[in-house]
């Protein structure tokens, strides 16, 4: 940041540590029913959690059901600028009142027997009221769940004694002062079911330590081990510099980094010197430095040639599905000095955003436009910083301890002088679906596919960890340590 061409905001210069956070954690929290039930009782039943975006229910009477583990809630827009939330259960025989998003409702009516409530939760109608002498508005209205709003998002908290949302979040607004979320709209929303506990999925996106093995194609342009990690109350942050090569690479092997490679069809590994070429979908040739070669499928299974082993993540990247744009893509910046490469990237990004932001974009520093600045807000959301639109949410898939839902949203700036576009509808991907089936994710779908290769294997491997504990890095896994310190506090551990 010292070489930035613009003034860097004070929030990016802030630093802190997580010295009191655990360096090892027990594996039982990732799969046992007892730990899951403890989370339902003491976390999901008590914590502030993101339920939806205001634009998901834009009109009075619009209703959305929010499910977390075994719990279910209704979020209702009750007026132009007010929202209410209730348990998603009929007070007659417990049927869920809402199964999916609804528009323009005048009442909340149970589909089973027809009991209904006003949008403010007051009991409105009970068919054959004479048969329920103990039922009245006073006894059987829907109990309100606390709601709060931040950045255009609606949060709920089932705990009636919970502190206000503003106190829970603390001074997080300083981290999004350049482009607050109130000035953004939801341009993309994809939800993918994954074969792992929600914490495993979330932790996979909390550090850059995994880049060297999981995303090696990023090593030439990302300072993975140069990342900065900080934690602030309910918030944690990583800043991974772009436009700078990883300190892991062998500069002699890398040579001119882009002389014989492309982002999606050819790659020389800057540590091993191995050269991977995409021949066609699901078919990759690997050539070693000594000339030996072999052909592999996208799962790194050998098909022909002398070699028996290849990097699974690289084979997935180059052998997996591509769009025509990806096949034609080329490296833009080449091997430039760090400051020049970063300034060039930032300049290109400014021009890309100028139609949306106008000349305001000229005040934004290079780091905010170039670097990967990714936050986590306890317990389960990960909004990226500055002009990066990525926003993640992770949650259990029902009551299953070893399955979860990974949601990806792109929160884009509202074009200058224009009305807010409508919020994107959610696209669902099932457990075995390829992230590339959501083309709106762009090249991130390829990154997610590499991440996905680890998740099922982590979930399975945790059952066999010696001594039942995993070990965390003191610095590079600061965000994970900070998360588990907060989780332990909430669960009383």
Coordinates of C-alpha atoms in Angstrom, one line a residue, residues 10 13 24 26 30 69 75 119 204 238 330 360 389 416 440:
X10 CA -7.4 4.6 7.5
X13 CA -4.2 0.6 7.6
X24 CA -6.2 -26.3 17.8
X26 CA -11.7 -30.6 18.4
X30 CA -17.8 -30.5 12.5
X69 CA -30.7 -25.7 10.5
X75 CA -39.6 -12.0 7.0
X119 CA -49.0 -8.8 8.4
X204 CA -12.2 -22.6 3.1
X238 CA -7.7 -10.6 5.2
X330 CA -5.0 -13.9 -22.4
X360 CA -15.9 9.6 -8.0
X389 CA -18.8 -7.3 -5.3
X416 CA -25.0 6.7 -11.3
X440 CA -23.1 -15.5 -14.0

